Every structure is written in C-alpha cells, then in structure tokens.
PDB file of C-alpha atoms in Angstrom:
ATOM      1  CA  UNK I  11       8.349   2.857  15.570  1.00 43.00           C
ATOM      2  CA  UNK I  12      10.173   0.583  13.199  1.00 53.00           C
ATOM      3  CA  UNK I  13      12.268   1.286  10.161  1.00 71.00           C
ATOM      4  CA  UNK I  14      10.186   2.450   7.089  1.00 83.00           C
ATOM      5  CA  UNK I  15      10.058   0.079   4.082  1.00 90.00           C
ATOM      6  CA  UNK I  16      11.460   1.075   1.055  1.00 94.00           C
ATOM      7  CA  UNK I  17       9.981   0.730  -2.493  1.00 96.00           C
ATOM      8  CA  UNK I  18      11.956   0.853  -5.696  1.00 97.00           C
ATOM      9  CA  UNK I  19       9.942   1.969  -8.921  1.00 97.00           C
ATOM     10  CA  UNK I  20      11.943   1.170 -12.167  1.00 96.00           C
ATOM     11  CA  UNK I  21       9.996   2.700 -15.088  1.00 95.00           C
ATOM     12  CA  UNK I  22      11.821   4.533 -18.320  1.00 93.00           C
ATOM     13  CA  UNK I  23       8.578   6.641 -18.984  1.00 93.00           C
ATOM     14  CA  UNK I  24       9.309   9.539 -16.786  1.00 93.00           C
ATOM     15  CA  UNK I  25       5.810  11.093 -16.857  1.00 93.00           C
ATOM     16  CA  UNK I  26       4.196   7.623 -16.139  1.00 92.00           C
ATOM     17  CA  UNK I  27       6.610   6.662 -13.273  1.00 93.00           C
ATOM     18  CA  UNK I  28       6.320  10.115 -11.511  1.00 93.00           C
ATOM     19  CA  UNK I  29       2.283   9.880 -11.829  1.00 93.00           C
ATOM     20  CA  UNK I  30       2.272   6.698 -10.093  1.00 93.00           C
ATOM     21  CA  UNK I  31       4.909   7.835  -7.512  1.00 93.00           C
ATOM     22  CA  UNK I  32       2.984  10.652  -6.497  1.00 92.00           C
ATOM     23  CA  UNK I  33      -0.061   8.538  -6.101  1.00 91.00           C
ATOM     24  CA  UNK I  34       1.802   6.085  -3.990  1.00 91.00           C
ATOM     25  CA  UNK I  35       3.235   8.841  -1.778  1.00 90.00           C
ATOM     26  CA  UNK I  36       0.102  10.108  -0.912  1.00 86.00           C
ATOM     27  CA  UNK I  37      -1.176   6.664   0.331  1.00 84.00           C
ATOM     28  CA  UNK I  38       1.952   4.896   1.740  1.00 88.00           C
ATOM     29  CA  UNK I  39       4.547   6.129   4.379  1.00 85.00           C
ATOM     30  CA  UNK I  40       7.560   4.488   2.323  1.00 91.00           C
ATOM     31  CA  UNK I  41      10.985   5.564   1.385  1.00 93.00           C
ATOM     32  CA  UNK I  42      10.792   5.713  -2.212  1.00 96.00           C
ATOM     33  CA  UNK I  43      13.528   5.262  -4.921  1.00 97.00           C
ATOM     34  CA  UNK I  44      13.219   5.872  -8.538  1.00 97.00           C
ATOM     35  CA  UNK I  45      14.804   4.093 -11.541  1.00 96.00           C
ATOM     36  CA  UNK I  46      14.770   5.161 -15.408  1.00 95.00           C
ATOM     37  CA  UNK I  47      16.522   1.714 -16.512  1.00 95.00           C
ATOM     38  CA  UNK I  48      17.323  -2.003 -15.407  1.00 94.00           C
ATOM     39  CA  UNK I  49      20.842  -0.997 -14.815  1.00 96.00           C
ATOM     40  CA  UNK I  50      20.118   2.184 -12.604  1.00 96.00           C
ATOM     41  CA  UNK I  51      17.479  -0.119 -10.808  1.00 96.00           C
ATOM     42  CA  UNK I  52      19.939  -2.623  -9.818  1.00 95.00           C
ATOM     43  CA  UNK I  53      22.544  -0.201  -8.875  1.00 96.00           C
ATOM     44  CA  UNK I  54      20.070   1.557  -6.389  1.00 96.00           C
ATOM     45  CA  UNK I  55      18.748  -2.253  -5.219  1.00 95.00           C
ATOM     46  CA  UNK I  56      21.949  -3.251  -4.346  1.00 93.00           C
ATOM     47  CA  UNK I  57      22.919   0.061  -2.340  1.00 94.00           C
ATOM     48  CA  UNK I  58      19.433   0.274  -0.481  1.00 93.00           C
ATOM     49  CA  UNK I  59      17.994  -3.189  -0.690  1.00 92.00           C
ATOM     50  CA  UNK I  60      14.361  -2.140  -0.878  1.00 93.00           C
ATOM     51  CA  UNK I  61      11.735  -4.615   0.475  1.00 92.00           C
ATOM     52  CA  UNK I  62       9.336  -3.828  -2.397  1.00 94.00           C
ATOM     53  CA  UNK I  63      10.295  -3.461  -6.139  1.00 96.00           C
ATOM     54  CA  UNK I  64       7.803  -2.352  -8.948  1.00 96.00           C
ATOM     55  CA  UNK I  65       9.496  -2.786 -12.433  1.00 94.00           C
ATOM     56  CA  UNK I  66       8.411  -2.519 -16.009  1.00 93.00           C
ATOM     57  CA  UNK I  67       9.397  -5.343 -17.887  1.00 90.00           C
ATOM     58  CA  UNK I  68      10.461  -3.394 -21.183  1.00 89.00           C
ATOM     59  CA  UNK I  69      13.497  -0.897 -20.123  1.00 92.00           C
ATOM     60  CA  UNK I  70      16.516   0.401 -22.064  1.00 91.00           C
ATOM     61  CA  UNK I  71      20.268  -0.604 -21.074  1.00 92.00           C
ATOM     62  CA  UNK I  72      18.761  -3.656 -19.115  1.00 92.00           C
ATOM     63  CA  UNK I  73      15.312  -5.220 -19.184  1.00 91.00           C
ATOM     64  CA  UNK I  74      13.133  -5.539 -16.013  1.00 89.00           C
ATOM     65  CA  UNK I  75      13.495  -9.440 -16.507  1.00 90.00           C
ATOM     66  CA  UNK I  76      17.256  -9.448 -16.529  1.00 92.00           C
ATOM     67  CA  UNK I  77      17.191  -6.893 -13.573  1.00 94.00           C
ATOM     68  CA  UNK I  78      15.099  -9.467 -11.492  1.00 92.00           C
ATOM     69  CA  UNK I  79      17.011 -12.321 -12.404  1.00 91.00           C
ATOM     70  CA  UNK I  80      20.136 -10.613 -10.896  1.00 92.00           C
ATOM     71  CA  UNK I  81      17.999  -9.082  -8.057  1.00 92.00           C
ATOM     72  CA  UNK I  82      16.842 -12.833  -7.134  1.00 90.00           C
ATOM     73  CA  UNK I  83      20.331 -14.221  -7.323  1.00 87.00           C
ATOM     74  CA  UNK I  84      20.699 -12.323  -3.970  1.00 86.00           C
ATOM     75  CA  UNK I  85      17.798 -11.807  -2.617  1.00 88.00           C
ATOM     76  CA  UNK I  86      15.053 -14.383  -2.833  1.00 83.00           C
ATOM     77  CA  UNK I  87      12.752 -12.703  -0.654  1.00 85.00           C
ATOM     78  CA  UNK I  88      12.127  -9.001  -2.068  1.00 89.00           C
ATOM     79  CA  UNK I  89       8.756  -8.319  -2.996  1.00 91.00           C
ATOM     80  CA  UNK I  90       8.567  -7.750  -6.808  1.00 92.00           C
ATOM     81  CA  UNK I  91       5.470  -6.706  -8.944  1.00 92.00           C
ATOM     82  CA  UNK I  92       6.084  -6.569 -12.664  1.00 90.00           C
ATOM     83  CA  UNK I  93       4.465  -4.039 -15.330  1.00 90.00           C
ATOM     84  CA  UNK I  94       3.834  -5.603 -18.625  1.00 84.00           C
ATOM     85  CA  UNK I  95       2.126  -4.645 -21.964  1.00 79.00           C
ATOM     86  CA  UNK I  96      -0.571  -7.218 -23.152  1.00 64.00           C
ATOM     87  CA  UNK I  97       1.453  -8.480 -26.027  1.00 62.00           C
ATOM     88  CA  UNK I  98       4.533  -9.402 -23.631  1.00 62.00           C
ATOM     89  CA  UNK I  99       2.746 -12.402 -22.421  1.00 67.00           C
ATOM     90  CA  UNK I 100       5.963 -14.710 -23.388  1.00 68.00           C
ATOM     91  CA  UNK I 101       8.101 -12.330 -21.140  1.00 69.00           C
ATOM     92  CA  UNK I 102       5.470 -12.292 -18.343  1.00 66.00           C
ATOM     93  CA  UNK I 103       5.410 -16.246 -18.159  1.00 71.00           C
ATOM     94  CA  UNK I 104       9.202 -15.780 -17.477  1.00 71.00           C
ATOM     95  CA  UNK I 105       8.790 -13.000 -15.008  1.00 69.00           C
ATOM     96  CA  UNK I 106       6.328 -15.205 -12.928  1.00 69.00           C
ATOM     97  CA  UNK I 107       8.912 -18.145 -12.768  1.00 70.00           C
ATOM     98  CA  UNK I 108      10.832 -15.686 -10.806  1.00 75.00           C
ATOM     99  CA  UNK I 109       8.276 -15.631  -8.095  1.00 79.00           C
ATOM    100  CA  UNK I 110       6.980 -12.246  -8.513  1.00 84.00           C
ATOM    101  CA  UNK I 111       4.144 -11.320  -6.123  1.00 82.00           C
ATOM    102  CA  UNK I 112       1.938  -9.810  -8.911  1.00 83.00           C
ATOM    103  CA  UNK I 113       1.850  -8.113 -12.182  1.00 84.00           C
ATOM    104  CA  UNK I 114       0.060  -4.951 -13.707  1.00 87.00           C
ATOM    105  CA  UNK I 115      -1.088  -4.596 -17.186  1.00 86.00           C
ATOM    106  CA  UNK I 116      -0.354  -1.316 -19.227  1.00 87.00           C
ATOM    107  CA  UNK I 117      -1.640   1.280 -18.697  1.00 89.00           C
ATOM    108  CA  UNK I 118      -1.593   0.835 -14.970  1.00 88.00           C
ATOM    109  CA  UNK I 119      -4.923   1.302 -13.403  1.00 86.00           C
ATOM    110  CA  UNK I 120      -3.958   3.370 -10.267  1.00 84.00           C
ATOM    111  CA  UNK I 121      -6.724   1.400  -7.850  1.00 83.00           C
ATOM    112  CA  UNK I 122      -5.363  -1.771  -9.158  1.00 86.00           C
ATOM    113  CA  UNK I 123      -1.764  -0.561  -8.199  1.00 89.00           C
ATOM    114  CA  UNK I 124      -2.750   0.082  -4.678  1.00 86.00           C
ATOM    115  CA  UNK I 125      -4.615  -3.150  -4.459  1.00 85.00           C
ATOM    116  CA  UNK I 126      -1.144  -4.705  -5.292  1.00 87.00           C
ATOM    117  CA  UNK I 127       0.739  -2.919  -2.843  1.00 89.00           C
ATOM    118  CA  UNK I 128      -2.005  -3.576  -0.271  1.00 84.00           C
ATOM    119  CA  UNK I 129      -1.443  -7.202  -0.883  1.00 82.00           C
ATOM    120  CA  UNK I 130       2.225  -6.867  -0.854  1.00 86.00           C
ATOM    121  CA  UNK I 131       2.043  -5.456   2.476  1.00 84.00           C
ATOM    122  CA  UNK I 132       0.059  -8.284   3.857  1.00 78.00           C
ATOM    123  CA  UNK I 133       2.708 -10.928   2.523  1.00 77.00           C
ATOM    124  CA  UNK I 134       5.703  -9.246   4.084  1.00 77.00           C
ATOM    125  CA  UNK I 135       6.644 -11.236   7.425  1.00 64.00           C
ATOM    126  CA  UNK I 136       6.452  -9.050  10.552  1.00 53.00           C
ATOM    127  CA  UNK I 137       6.595  -5.609   8.705  1.00 49.00           C
ATOM    128  CA  UNK I 138       6.542  -2.691  10.898  1.00 48.00           C
ATOM    129  CA  UNK I 139       4.959  -0.487   8.298  1.00 46.00           C
ATOM    130  CA  UNK I 140       2.501  -2.826   7.403  1.00 49.00           C
ATOM    131  CA  UNK I 141       0.954  -3.308  10.779  1.00 51.00           C
ATOM    132  CA  UNK I 142      -0.925   0.094  11.003  1.00 63.00           C
ATOM    133  CA  UNK I 143      -2.732  -0.868   7.779  1.00 66.00           C
ATOM    134  CA  UNK I 144      -6.232  -2.519   8.652  1.00 71.00           C
ATOM    135  CA  UNK I 145      -8.181  -4.138   5.682  1.00 70.00           C
ATOM    136  CA  UNK I 146     -11.937  -3.924   5.922  1.00 72.00           C
ATOM    137  CA  UNK I 147     -12.807  -5.648   2.937  1.00 71.00           C
ATOM    138  CA  UNK I 148     -11.059  -6.442  -0.664  1.00 67.00           C
ATOM    139  CA  UNK I 149     -11.484  -2.652  -1.734  1.00 70.00           C
ATOM    140  CA  UNK I 150     -11.324  -0.739   1.562  1.00 78.00           C
ATOM    141  CA  UNK I 151      -8.640  -0.353   3.913  1.00 76.00           C
ATOM    142  CA  UNK I 152      -7.830   1.910   7.062  1.00 75.00           C
ATOM    143  CA  UNK I 153      -4.336   3.378   7.836  1.00 73.00           C
ATOM    144  CA  UNK I 154      -4.346   3.775  11.434  1.00 70.00           C
ATOM    145  CA  UNK I 155      -1.168   6.100  11.445  1.00 67.00           C
ATOM    146  CA  UNK I 156      -2.622   8.635   9.138  1.00 72.00           C
ATOM    147  CA  UNK I 157      -6.145   7.895  10.101  1.00 75.00           C
ATOM    148  CA  UNK I 158      -7.402   8.078   6.484  1.00 79.00           C
ATOM    149  CA  UNK I 159      -9.849   5.489   5.049  1.00 80.00           C
ATOM    150  CA  UNK I 160      -9.421   4.351   1.525  1.00 78.00           C
ATOM    151  CA  UNK I 161     -11.887   2.850  -0.934  1.00 79.00           C
ATOM    152  CA  UNK I 162     -11.152   1.427  -4.267  1.00 72.00           C
ATOM    153  CA  UNK I 163      -7.910   3.402  -3.925  1.00 68.00           C
ATOM    154  CA  UNK I 164      -9.768   6.811  -3.022  1.00 76.00           C
ATOM    155  CA  UNK I 165      -9.724   8.996   0.347  1.00 81.00           C
ATOM    156  CA  UNK I 166     -12.831   8.881   2.037  1.00 80.00           C
ATOM    157  CA  UNK I 167     -13.978  12.164   3.693  1.00 83.00           C
ATOM    158  CA  UNK I 168     -14.657  11.214   7.403  1.00 82.00           C
ATOM    159  CA  UNK I 169     -15.329  13.504  10.310  1.00 81.00           C
ATOM    160  CA  UNK I 170     -13.122  13.426  13.485  1.00 81.00           C
ATOM    161  CA  UNK I 171     -15.763  11.475  15.339  1.00 79.00           C
ATOM    162  CA  UNK I 172     -15.838   8.746  12.529  1.00 82.00           C
ATOM    163  CA  UNK I 173     -11.878   8.794  12.309  1.00 80.00           C
ATOM    164  CA  UNK I 174     -11.911   8.100  16.185  1.00 78.00           C
ATOM    165  CA  UNK I 175     -14.593   5.450  15.843  1.00 76.00           C
ATOM    166  CA  UNK I 176     -12.164   3.596  13.278  1.00 75.00           C
ATOM    167  CA  UNK I 177      -9.136   3.914  15.206  1.00 74.00           C
ATOM    168  CA  UNK I 178     -10.459   2.275  18.507  1.00 73.00           C
ATOM    169  CA  UNK I 179     -12.414  -0.466  16.360  1.00 73.00           C
ATOM    170  CA  UNK I 180      -9.215  -1.173  14.506  1.00 70.00           C
ATOM    171  CA  UNK I 181      -7.082  -1.201  17.451  1.00 62.00           C
ATOM    172  CA  UNK I 182      -9.468  -3.536  19.158  1.00 62.00           C
ATOM    173  CA  UNK I 183     -10.166  -5.697  15.859  1.00 65.00           C
ATOM    174  CA  UNK I 184     -11.033  -9.175  16.733  1.00 62.00           C
ATOM    175  CA  UNK I 185     -12.488  -8.095  20.093  1.00 63.00           C
ATOM    176  CA  UNK I 186     -15.803  -6.935  21.427  1.00 71.00           C
ATOM    177  CA  UNK I 187     -15.833  -3.031  22.143  1.00 68.00           C
ATOM    178  CA  UNK I 188     -18.399  -1.532  24.760  1.00 71.00           C
ATOM    179  CA  UNK I 189     -20.578   1.551  23.800  1.00 74.00           C
ATOM    180  CA  UNK I 190     -19.115   3.163  26.792  1.00 69.00           C
ATOM    181  CA  UNK I 191     -15.586   2.768  25.588  1.00 66.00           C
ATOM    182  CA  UNK I 192     -16.397   3.986  22.236  1.00 72.00           C
ATOM    183  CA  UNK I 193     -18.013   6.978  23.773  1.00 71.00           C
ATOM    184  CA  UNK I 194     -14.994   7.875  26.008  1.00 66.00           C
ATOM    185  CA  UNK I 195     -12.868   7.429  22.837  1.00 65.00           C
ATOM    186  CA  UNK I 196     -14.830   9.575  20.335  1.00 69.00           C
ATOM    187  CA  UNK I 197     -15.786  12.261  22.261  1.00 70.00           C
ATOM    188  CA  UNK I 198     -12.906  12.223  24.677  1.00 59.00           C
ATOM    189  CA  UNK I 199     -14.567  13.358  27.797  1.00 51.00           C
ATOM    190  CA  UNK I 200     -15.244  11.383  30.884  1.00 43.00           C
ATOM    191  CA  UNK I 201     -17.532  13.940  32.291  1.00 46.00           C
ATOM    192  CA  UNK I 202     -20.147  13.873  29.050  1.00 50.00           C
ATOM    193  CA  UNK I 203     -23.178  11.642  30.199  1.00 56.00           C
ATOM    194  CA  UNK I 204     -22.805   8.394  28.327  1.00 52.00           C
ATOM    195  CA  UNK I 205     -25.613   8.261  25.488  1.00 65.00           C
ATOM    196  CA  UNK I 206     -25.811   4.856  23.578  1.00 72.00           C
ATOM    197  CA  UNK I 207     -28.054   6.592  20.970  1.00 74.00           C
ATOM    198  CA  UNK I 208     -25.299   8.841  19.790  1.00 74.00           C
ATOM    199  CA  UNK I 209     -22.830   5.623  19.672  1.00 71.00           C
ATOM    200  CA  UNK I 210     -25.466   3.917  17.499  1.00 77.00           C
ATOM    201  CA  UNK I 211     -26.137   7.073  15.292  1.00 77.00           C
ATOM    202  CA  UNK I 212     -22.269   7.174  14.565  1.00 74.00           C
ATOM    203  CA  UNK I 213     -21.686   3.662  13.747  1.00 74.00           C
ATOM    204  CA  UNK I 214     -25.001   3.774  11.588  1.00 76.00           C
ATOM    205  CA  UNK I 215     -23.601   6.644   9.814  1.00 73.00           C
ATOM    206  CA  UNK I 216     -20.045   5.369   9.280  1.00 72.00           C
ATOM    207  CA  UNK I 217     -21.327   2.131   7.937  1.00 69.00           C
TER     208      UNK I 217
END
C-alpha cells in the first residue's frame, strides 16, 4: 500500500475545525494536521508537505491568503481549498488567482465539504490513496478499502452481500462481470448451486 495522503486543515475557530476534522476522519483515510492560524499552518506545511490544504481566509497572525501565497512560492501543485465568508468576495477573487481547487462558503456544509474532497482526490496525479475511491455518480461514492458507500456525504447501510457485490463491480468497473462470477464472489462458495435469480434480486435491491 502506498503512503497515505496528508491533509492540513487551518481554521482559527477550534470547535468548527474539530467538528469538520472528525467528519473527515470518519470518511477519508488520510494523515491529518490542524492549525489555528496562518503562521502555524505555514510551519506545519514546511515540515510535513501535505498534499491537500483546507484553509480559512481570515485567520490571526497570518491570514489564509498570505499563507497560500507563501505555500505557492515553493509548491505549485498542492491542492488548496479555501473557506470564506460571503462578504469576503474580494479576498476570494485573489485566492482564486492562487490556483485554489475550490472554495467553501461559511457556514461550511459537510456534504459540500466531502464533495470538494472527492473532487480533489480525482485531480491528484497518480494518488495511491485515491485509487480505492469509486465515484458512482455526482453524489455517491464507494470506498473500496473500507467497503463503505456514501451518498450526499452520509453512510449507506448495506448488507455483507451488497458490500461484496459493490466490491466486485468496482474492481472490474468498465468490464462485463458474469452472474456466475458475482455469485461466487458474493456468496463465496464454489459448491453452492448457481442461481441467476438470486443475483438479479441482489442487484435490483442494491439499485
């Protein structure tokens, strides 16, 4: 398995930052770093070189724009997401000139947060940690490693058979998978008599 991606979250409101970090940790297998201000964020970035940065625009000691400007001076490829208040539109326009991937308006909607992270993972070049994420549609993704299905940022409760079905379909996405292969993978018994109706019923239930 490749090295985990590292995500740095810079936000001066402790409660907000911690809530979002807990949400992300439940959904993404990253290494996580937290910063309370721009200066701390820059020090952490210089030490750990995270692949993904989420930063508030307005922070004490050093604002998010200055932090990202200094980040960009040494790392043009780091994926940056900015968090901004609606009235900070002028600052946001400057942030967009720093090649940020996306931005989130306060108060941050968690489902939009996970959607932005999914988009970031898709834009990372040859990212090992992103390879196990299978996007089913705009709002739904399957984590092959954790065997968890998310839709609109929420976990979908699945049976073991449904998880195994999604596992084989995602592993062979873009290719035809026979009912026999599905049956063997889902029920994991070569001795069980093949039943096409059982496979069709399972697929229909999952849909």
